[in-house]
PDB file of C-alpha atoms in Angstrom:
ATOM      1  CA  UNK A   1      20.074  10.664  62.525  1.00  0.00           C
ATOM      2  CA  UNK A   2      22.984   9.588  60.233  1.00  0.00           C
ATOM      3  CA  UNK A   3      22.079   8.900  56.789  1.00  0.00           C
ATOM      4  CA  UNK A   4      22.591   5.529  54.392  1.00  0.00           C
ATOM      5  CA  UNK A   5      26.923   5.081  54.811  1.00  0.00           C
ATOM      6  CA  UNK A   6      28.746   3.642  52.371  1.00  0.00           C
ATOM      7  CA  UNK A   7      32.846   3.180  51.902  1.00  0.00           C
ATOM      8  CA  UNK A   8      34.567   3.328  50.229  1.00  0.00           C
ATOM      9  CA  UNK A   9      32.676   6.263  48.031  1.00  0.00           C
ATOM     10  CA  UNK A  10      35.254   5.314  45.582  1.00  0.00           C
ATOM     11  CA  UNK A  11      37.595   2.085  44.936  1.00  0.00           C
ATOM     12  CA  UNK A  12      39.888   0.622  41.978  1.00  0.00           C
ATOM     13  CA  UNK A  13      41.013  -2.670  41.493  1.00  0.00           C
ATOM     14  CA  UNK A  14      43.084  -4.262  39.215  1.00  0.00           C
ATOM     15  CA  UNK A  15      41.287  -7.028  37.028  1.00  0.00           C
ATOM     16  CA  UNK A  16      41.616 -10.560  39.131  1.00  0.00           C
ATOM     17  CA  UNK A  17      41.555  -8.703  42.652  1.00  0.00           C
ATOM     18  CA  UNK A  18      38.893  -8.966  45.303  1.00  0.00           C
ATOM     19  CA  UNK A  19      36.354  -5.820  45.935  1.00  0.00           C
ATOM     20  CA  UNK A  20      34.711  -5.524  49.343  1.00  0.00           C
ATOM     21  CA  UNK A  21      32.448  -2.638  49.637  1.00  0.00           C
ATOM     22  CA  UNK A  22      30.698  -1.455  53.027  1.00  0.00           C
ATOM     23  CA  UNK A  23      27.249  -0.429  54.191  1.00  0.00           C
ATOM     24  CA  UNK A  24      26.019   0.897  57.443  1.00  0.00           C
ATOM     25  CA  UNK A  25      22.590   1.574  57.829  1.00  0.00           C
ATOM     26  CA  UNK A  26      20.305   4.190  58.934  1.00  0.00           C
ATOM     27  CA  UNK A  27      20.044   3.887  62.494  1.00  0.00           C
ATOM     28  CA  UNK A  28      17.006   1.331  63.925  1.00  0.00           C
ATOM     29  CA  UNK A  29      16.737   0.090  60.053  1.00  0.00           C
ATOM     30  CA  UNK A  30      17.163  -3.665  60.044  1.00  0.00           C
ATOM     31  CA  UNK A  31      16.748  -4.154  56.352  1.00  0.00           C
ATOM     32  CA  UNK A  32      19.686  -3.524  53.706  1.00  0.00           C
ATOM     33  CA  UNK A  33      19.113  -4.036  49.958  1.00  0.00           C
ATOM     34  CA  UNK A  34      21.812  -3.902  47.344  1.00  0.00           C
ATOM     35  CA  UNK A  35      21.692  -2.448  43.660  1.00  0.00           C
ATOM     36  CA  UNK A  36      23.979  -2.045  40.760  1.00  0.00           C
ATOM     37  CA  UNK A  37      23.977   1.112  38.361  1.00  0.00           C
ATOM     38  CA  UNK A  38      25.833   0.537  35.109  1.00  0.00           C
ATOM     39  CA  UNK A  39      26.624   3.737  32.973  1.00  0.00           C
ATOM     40  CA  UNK A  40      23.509   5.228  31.313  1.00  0.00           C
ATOM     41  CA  UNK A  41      21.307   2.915  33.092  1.00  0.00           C
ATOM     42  CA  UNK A  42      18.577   2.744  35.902  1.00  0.00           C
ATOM     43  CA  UNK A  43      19.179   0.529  39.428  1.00  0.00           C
ATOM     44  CA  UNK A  44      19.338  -3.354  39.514  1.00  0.00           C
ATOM     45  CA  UNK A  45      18.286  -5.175  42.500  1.00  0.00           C
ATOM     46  CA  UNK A  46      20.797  -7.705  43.692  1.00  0.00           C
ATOM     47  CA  UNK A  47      20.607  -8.681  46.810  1.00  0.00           C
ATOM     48  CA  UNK A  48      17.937  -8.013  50.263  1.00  0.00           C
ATOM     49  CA  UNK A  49      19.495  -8.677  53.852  1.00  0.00           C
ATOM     50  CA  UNK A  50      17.719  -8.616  56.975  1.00  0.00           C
ATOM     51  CA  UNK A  51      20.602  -9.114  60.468  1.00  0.00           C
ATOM     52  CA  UNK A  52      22.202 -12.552  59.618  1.00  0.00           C
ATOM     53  CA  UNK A  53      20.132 -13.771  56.907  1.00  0.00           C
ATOM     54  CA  UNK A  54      19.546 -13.526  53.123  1.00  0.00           C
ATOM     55  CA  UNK A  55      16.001 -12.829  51.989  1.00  0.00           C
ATOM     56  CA  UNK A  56      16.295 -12.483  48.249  1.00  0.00           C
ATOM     57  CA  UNK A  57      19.203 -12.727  46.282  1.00  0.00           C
ATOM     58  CA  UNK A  58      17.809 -13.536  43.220  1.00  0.00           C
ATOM     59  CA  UNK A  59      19.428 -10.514  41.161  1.00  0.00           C
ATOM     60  CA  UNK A  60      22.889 -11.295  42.431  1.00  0.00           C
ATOM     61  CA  UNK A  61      25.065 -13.442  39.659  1.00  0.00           C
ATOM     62  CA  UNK A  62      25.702 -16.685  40.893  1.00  0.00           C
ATOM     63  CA  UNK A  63      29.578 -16.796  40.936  1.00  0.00           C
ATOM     64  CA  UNK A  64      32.057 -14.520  42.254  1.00  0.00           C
ATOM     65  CA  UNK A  65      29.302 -12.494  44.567  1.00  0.00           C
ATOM     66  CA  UNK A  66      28.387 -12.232  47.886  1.00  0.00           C
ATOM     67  CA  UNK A  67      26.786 -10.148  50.497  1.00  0.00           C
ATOM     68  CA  UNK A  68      26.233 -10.699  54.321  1.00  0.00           C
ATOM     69  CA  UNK A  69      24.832  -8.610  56.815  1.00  0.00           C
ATOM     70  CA  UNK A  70      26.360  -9.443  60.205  1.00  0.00           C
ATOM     71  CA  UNK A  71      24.704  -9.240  63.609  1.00  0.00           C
ATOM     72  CA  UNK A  72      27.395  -6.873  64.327  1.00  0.00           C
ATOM     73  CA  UNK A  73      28.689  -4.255  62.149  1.00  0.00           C
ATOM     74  CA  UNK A  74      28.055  -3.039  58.117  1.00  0.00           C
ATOM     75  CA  UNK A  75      26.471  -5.378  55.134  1.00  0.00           C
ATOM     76  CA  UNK A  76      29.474  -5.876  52.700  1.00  0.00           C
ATOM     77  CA  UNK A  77      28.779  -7.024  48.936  1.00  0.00           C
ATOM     78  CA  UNK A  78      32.212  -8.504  47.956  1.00  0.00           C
ATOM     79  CA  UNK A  79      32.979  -9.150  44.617  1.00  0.00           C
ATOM     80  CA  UNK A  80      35.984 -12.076  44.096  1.00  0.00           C
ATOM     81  CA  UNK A  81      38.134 -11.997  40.992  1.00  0.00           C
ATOM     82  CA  UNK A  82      36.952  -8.340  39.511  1.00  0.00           C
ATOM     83  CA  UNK A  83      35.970  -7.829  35.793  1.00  0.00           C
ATOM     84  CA  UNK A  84      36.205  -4.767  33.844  1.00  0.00           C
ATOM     85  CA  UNK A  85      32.468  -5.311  33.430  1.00  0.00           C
ATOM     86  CA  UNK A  86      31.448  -5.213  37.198  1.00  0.00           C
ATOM     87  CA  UNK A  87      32.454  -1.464  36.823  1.00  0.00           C
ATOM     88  CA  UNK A  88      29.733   0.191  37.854  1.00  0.00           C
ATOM     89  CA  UNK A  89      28.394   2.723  41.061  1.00  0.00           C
ATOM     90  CA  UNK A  90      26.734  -0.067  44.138  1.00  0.00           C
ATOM     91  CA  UNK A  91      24.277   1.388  45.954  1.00  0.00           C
ATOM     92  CA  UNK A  92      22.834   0.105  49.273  1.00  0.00           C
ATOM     93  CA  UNK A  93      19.602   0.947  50.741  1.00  0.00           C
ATOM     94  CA  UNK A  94      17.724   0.765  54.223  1.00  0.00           C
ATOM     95  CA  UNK A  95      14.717   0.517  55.590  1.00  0.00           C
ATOM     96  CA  UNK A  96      13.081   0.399  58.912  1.00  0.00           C
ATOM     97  CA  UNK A  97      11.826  -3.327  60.428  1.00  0.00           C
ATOM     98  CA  UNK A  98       7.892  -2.768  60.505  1.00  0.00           C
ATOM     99  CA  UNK A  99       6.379  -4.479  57.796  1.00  0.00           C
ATOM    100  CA  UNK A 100       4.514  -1.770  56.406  1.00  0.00           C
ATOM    101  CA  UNK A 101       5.108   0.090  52.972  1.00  0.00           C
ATOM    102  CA  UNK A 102       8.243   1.741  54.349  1.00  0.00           C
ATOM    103  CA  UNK A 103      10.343   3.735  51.996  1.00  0.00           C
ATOM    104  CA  UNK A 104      13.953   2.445  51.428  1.00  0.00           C
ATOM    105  CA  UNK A 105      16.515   5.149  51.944  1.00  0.00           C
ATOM    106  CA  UNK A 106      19.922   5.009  49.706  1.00  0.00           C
ATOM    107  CA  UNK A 107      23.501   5.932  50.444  1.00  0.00           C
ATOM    108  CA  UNK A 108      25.725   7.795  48.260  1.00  0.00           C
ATOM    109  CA  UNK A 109      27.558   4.271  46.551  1.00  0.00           C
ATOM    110  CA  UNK A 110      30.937   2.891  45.880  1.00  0.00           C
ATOM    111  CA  UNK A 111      31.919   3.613  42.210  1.00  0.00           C
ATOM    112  CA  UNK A 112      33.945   0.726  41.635  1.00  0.00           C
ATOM    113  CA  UNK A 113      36.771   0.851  38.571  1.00  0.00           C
ATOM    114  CA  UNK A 114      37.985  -2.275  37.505  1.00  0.00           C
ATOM    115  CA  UNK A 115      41.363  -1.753  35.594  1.00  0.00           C
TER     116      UNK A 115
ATOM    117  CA  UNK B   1       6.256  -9.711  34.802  1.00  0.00           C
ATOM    118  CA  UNK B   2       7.235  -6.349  36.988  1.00  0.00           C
ATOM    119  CA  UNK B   3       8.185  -3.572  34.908  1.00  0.00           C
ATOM    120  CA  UNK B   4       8.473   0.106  35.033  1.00  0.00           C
ATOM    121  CA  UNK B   5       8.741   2.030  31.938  1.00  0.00           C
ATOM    122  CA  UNK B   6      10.132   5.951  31.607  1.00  0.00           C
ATOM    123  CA  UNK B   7       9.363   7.040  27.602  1.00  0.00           C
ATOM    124  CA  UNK B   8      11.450   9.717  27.737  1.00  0.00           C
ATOM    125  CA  UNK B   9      15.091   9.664  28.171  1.00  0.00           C
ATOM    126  CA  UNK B  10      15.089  13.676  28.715  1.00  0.00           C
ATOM    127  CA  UNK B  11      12.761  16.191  29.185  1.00  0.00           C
ATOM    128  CA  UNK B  12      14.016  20.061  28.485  1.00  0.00           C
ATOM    129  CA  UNK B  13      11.675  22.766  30.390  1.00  0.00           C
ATOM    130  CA  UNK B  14      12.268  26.137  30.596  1.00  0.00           C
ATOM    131  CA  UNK B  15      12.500  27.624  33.844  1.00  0.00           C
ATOM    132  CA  UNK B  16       9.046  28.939  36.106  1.00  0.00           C
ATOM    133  CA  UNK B  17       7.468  26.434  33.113  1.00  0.00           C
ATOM    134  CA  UNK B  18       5.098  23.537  34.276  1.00  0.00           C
ATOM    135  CA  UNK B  19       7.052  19.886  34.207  1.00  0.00           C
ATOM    136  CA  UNK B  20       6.053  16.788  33.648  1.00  0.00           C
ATOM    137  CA  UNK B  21       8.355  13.573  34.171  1.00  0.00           C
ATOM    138  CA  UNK B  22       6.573  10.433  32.564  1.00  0.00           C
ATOM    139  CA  UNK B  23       5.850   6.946  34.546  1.00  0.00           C
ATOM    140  CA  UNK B  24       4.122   3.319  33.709  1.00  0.00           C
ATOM    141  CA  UNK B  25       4.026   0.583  35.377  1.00  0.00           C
ATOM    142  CA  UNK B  26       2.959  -2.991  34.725  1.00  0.00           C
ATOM    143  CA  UNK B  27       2.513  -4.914  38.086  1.00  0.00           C
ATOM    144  CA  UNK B  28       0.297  -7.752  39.225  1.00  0.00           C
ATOM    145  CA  UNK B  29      -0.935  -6.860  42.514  1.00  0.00           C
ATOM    146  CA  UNK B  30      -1.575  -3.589  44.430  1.00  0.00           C
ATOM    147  CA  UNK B  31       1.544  -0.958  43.140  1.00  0.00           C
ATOM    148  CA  UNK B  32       3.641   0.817  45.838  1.00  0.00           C
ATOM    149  CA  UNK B  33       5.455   3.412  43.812  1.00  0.00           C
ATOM    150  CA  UNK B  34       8.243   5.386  44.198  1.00  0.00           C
ATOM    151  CA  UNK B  35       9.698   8.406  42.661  1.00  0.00           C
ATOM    152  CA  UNK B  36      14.066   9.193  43.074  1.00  0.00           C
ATOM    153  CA  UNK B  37      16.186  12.092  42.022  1.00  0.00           C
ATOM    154  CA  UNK B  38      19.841  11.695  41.692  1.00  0.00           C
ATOM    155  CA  UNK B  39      22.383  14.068  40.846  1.00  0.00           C
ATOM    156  CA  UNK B  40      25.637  13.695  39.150  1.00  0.00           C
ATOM    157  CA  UNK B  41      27.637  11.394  41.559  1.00  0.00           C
ATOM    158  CA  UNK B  42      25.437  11.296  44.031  1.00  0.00           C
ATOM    159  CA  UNK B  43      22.951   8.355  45.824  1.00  0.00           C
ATOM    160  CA  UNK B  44      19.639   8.779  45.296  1.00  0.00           C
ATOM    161  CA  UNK B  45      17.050  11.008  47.028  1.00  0.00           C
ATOM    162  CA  UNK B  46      13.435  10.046  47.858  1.00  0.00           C
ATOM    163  CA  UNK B  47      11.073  12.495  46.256  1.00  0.00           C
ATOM    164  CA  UNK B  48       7.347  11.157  47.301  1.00  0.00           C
ATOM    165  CA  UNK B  49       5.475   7.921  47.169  1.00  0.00           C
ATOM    166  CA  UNK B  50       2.394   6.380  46.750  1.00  0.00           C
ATOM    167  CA  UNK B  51       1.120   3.261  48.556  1.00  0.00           C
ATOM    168  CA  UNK B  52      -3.067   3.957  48.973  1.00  0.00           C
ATOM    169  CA  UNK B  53      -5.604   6.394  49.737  1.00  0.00           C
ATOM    170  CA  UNK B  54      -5.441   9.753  47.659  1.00  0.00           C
ATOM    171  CA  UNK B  55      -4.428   9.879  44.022  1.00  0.00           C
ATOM    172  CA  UNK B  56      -2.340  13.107  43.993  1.00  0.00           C
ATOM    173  CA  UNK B  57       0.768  12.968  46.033  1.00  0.00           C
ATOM    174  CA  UNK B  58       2.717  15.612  47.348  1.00  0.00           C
ATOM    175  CA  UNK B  59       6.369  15.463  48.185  1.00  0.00           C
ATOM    176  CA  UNK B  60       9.864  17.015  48.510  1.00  0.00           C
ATOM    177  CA  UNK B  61      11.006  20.511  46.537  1.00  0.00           C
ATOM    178  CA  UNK B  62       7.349  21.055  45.450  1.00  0.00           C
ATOM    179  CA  UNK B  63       7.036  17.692  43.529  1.00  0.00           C
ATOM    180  CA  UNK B  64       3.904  16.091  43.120  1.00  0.00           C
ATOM    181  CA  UNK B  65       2.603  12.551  41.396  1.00  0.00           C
ATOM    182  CA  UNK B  66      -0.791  11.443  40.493  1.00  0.00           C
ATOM    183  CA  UNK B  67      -1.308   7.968  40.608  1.00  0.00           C
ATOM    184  CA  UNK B  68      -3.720   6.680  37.939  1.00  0.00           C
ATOM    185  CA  UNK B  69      -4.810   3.133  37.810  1.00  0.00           C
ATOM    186  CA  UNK B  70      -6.955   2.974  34.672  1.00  0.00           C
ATOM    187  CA  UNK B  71      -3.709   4.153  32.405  1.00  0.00           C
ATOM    188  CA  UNK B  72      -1.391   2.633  35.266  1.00  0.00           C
ATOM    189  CA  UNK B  73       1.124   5.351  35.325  1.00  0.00           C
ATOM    190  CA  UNK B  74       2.661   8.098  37.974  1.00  0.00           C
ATOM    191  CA  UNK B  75       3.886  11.010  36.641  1.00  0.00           C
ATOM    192  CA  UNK B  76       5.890  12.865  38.175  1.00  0.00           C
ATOM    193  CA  UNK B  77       4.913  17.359  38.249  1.00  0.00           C
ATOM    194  CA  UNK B  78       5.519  20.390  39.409  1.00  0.00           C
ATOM    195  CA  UNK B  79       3.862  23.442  38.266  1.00  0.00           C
ATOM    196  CA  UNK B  80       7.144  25.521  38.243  1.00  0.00           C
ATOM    197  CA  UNK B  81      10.436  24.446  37.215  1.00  0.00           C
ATOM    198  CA  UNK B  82      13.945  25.585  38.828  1.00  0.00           C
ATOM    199  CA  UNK B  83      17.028  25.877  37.301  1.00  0.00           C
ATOM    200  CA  UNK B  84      18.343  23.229  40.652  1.00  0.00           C
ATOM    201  CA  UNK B  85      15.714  20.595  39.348  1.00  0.00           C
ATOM    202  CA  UNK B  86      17.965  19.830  36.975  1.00  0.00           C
ATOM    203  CA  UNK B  87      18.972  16.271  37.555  1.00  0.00           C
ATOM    204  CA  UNK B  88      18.051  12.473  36.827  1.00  0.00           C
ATOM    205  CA  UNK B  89      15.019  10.975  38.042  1.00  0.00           C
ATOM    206  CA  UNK B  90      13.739   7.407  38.690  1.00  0.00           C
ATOM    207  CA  UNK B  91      10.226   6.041  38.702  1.00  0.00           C
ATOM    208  CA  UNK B  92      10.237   2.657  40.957  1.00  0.00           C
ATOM    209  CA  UNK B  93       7.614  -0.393  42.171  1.00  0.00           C
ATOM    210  CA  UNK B  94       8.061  -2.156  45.058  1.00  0.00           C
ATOM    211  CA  UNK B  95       7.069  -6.063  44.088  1.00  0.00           C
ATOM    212  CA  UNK B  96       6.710  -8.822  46.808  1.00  0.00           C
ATOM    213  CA  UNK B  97       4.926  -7.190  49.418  1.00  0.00           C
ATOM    214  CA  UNK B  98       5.860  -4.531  51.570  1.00  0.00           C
ATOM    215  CA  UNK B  99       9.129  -5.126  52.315  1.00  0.00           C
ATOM    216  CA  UNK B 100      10.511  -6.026  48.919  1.00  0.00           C
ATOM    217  CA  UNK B 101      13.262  -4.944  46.479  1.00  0.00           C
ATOM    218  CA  UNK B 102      12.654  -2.086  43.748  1.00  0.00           C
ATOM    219  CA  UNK B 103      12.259  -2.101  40.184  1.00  0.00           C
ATOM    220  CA  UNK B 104      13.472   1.153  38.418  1.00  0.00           C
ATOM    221  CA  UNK B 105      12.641   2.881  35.209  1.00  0.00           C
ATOM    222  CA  UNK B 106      15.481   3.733  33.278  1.00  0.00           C
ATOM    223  CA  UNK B 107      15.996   7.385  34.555  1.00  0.00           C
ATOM    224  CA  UNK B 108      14.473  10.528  32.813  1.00  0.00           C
ATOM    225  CA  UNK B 109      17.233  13.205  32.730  1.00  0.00           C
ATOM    226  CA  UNK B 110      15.795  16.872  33.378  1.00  0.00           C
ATOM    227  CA  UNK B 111      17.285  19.314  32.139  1.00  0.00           C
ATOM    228  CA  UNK B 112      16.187  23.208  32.898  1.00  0.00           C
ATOM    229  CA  UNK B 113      17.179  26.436  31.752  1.00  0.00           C
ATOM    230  CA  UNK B 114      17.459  29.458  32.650  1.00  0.00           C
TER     231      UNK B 114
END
């Protein structure tokens, strides 16, 4: 069983460009959740997807973010009209659809540079 | 409010020593809690967790956590250290019922030697 997959592991972008960045989920996991590690810091919660719909994105800023979690294919977070300060490593974790006190499973993350 | 608080930003051990990685918490609401290990450039790695039932929990490499409610906290132990345990490690609580986002410590980074 293929782990938490993420791509690109790495990406740059110029200041002003658009950042998509891909997650694929453990297989039979329905439920993707997206965090942000700056330097020297723990994880931030952004953003919790179940197929098609948004459950909580009450840690995602308000402009220039959003995530989506198709019926078909990978949850992208896509970040529109980079910042030096959205540098940072976005991780995305899984977990299965029983609603019991599953543990969520991360991928490696995207370290995103913003030039 | 949720919160999860890691004292120490490091903790040096010498190897075949005890560790101990410190963990509070400050939740309203039955905790579900979490311990991570990530190494340099790498996602993060499940380690153990506690949701009910027995205090002391055992998990991955030899790690263990005992969940105390009266000083809410969940260390993180393991009676001998390895050089390879060397790493950063996160202390997390699950908030809004089972299925709901994370809240991380701040990362204690381990360091062992040889």
């Amino acid at each position: 069983n293929a782990g938490v997959m993420q791509n690109p592991r790495h990406l740059v972008r110029r200041r002003g460009q658009e950042a998509r960045l891909r997650c694929s989920p453990m297989k039979g996991h329905s439920h993707v959740y997206w965090y942000r590690q700056l330097p020297e810091e723990g994880l931030k919660f952004m953003v919790y997807l179940q197929k098609e719909n948004i459950i909580d994105e009450s840690g995602m800023p308000k402009e220039r973010f959003s995530a989506e979690f198709p019926k078909e294919g990978p949850s992208i977070l896509r970040i529109q009209q980079v910042v030096r300060g959205d540098s940072a490593a976005y991780f995305c974790a899984s977990s299965p659809p029983r609603a019991t006190q599953e543990t969520q499973y991360f991928g490696p993350g995207t370290r995103l540079l913003v030039l | 409010a949720q919160s999860v608080a890691q004292p120490e930003d490091q903790v040096n051990v010498a190897e075949g020593n005890p560790l101990t990685v410190k963990c509070t918490y400050s939740v309203s609401g039955n905790p579900y809690l979490f311990w991570y290990v990530q190494y340099p450039n790498r996602g993060l790695q499940f380690l153990l967790k506690y949701i009910t039932g027995d205090n002391l929990v055992k998990g991955s490499y030899g790690f263990e956590a005992e969940f105390n409610k009266s000083q809410t906290s969940f260390h993180l132990k393991k009676p001998s250290a390895l050089v390879s345990d060397s790493a950063l490690y996160f202390c997390a609580v699950r908030v809004g019922g089972s299925q709901g986002n994370l809240i991380f410590g701040k990362g204690t980074k381990l360091s062992v030697k040889p």
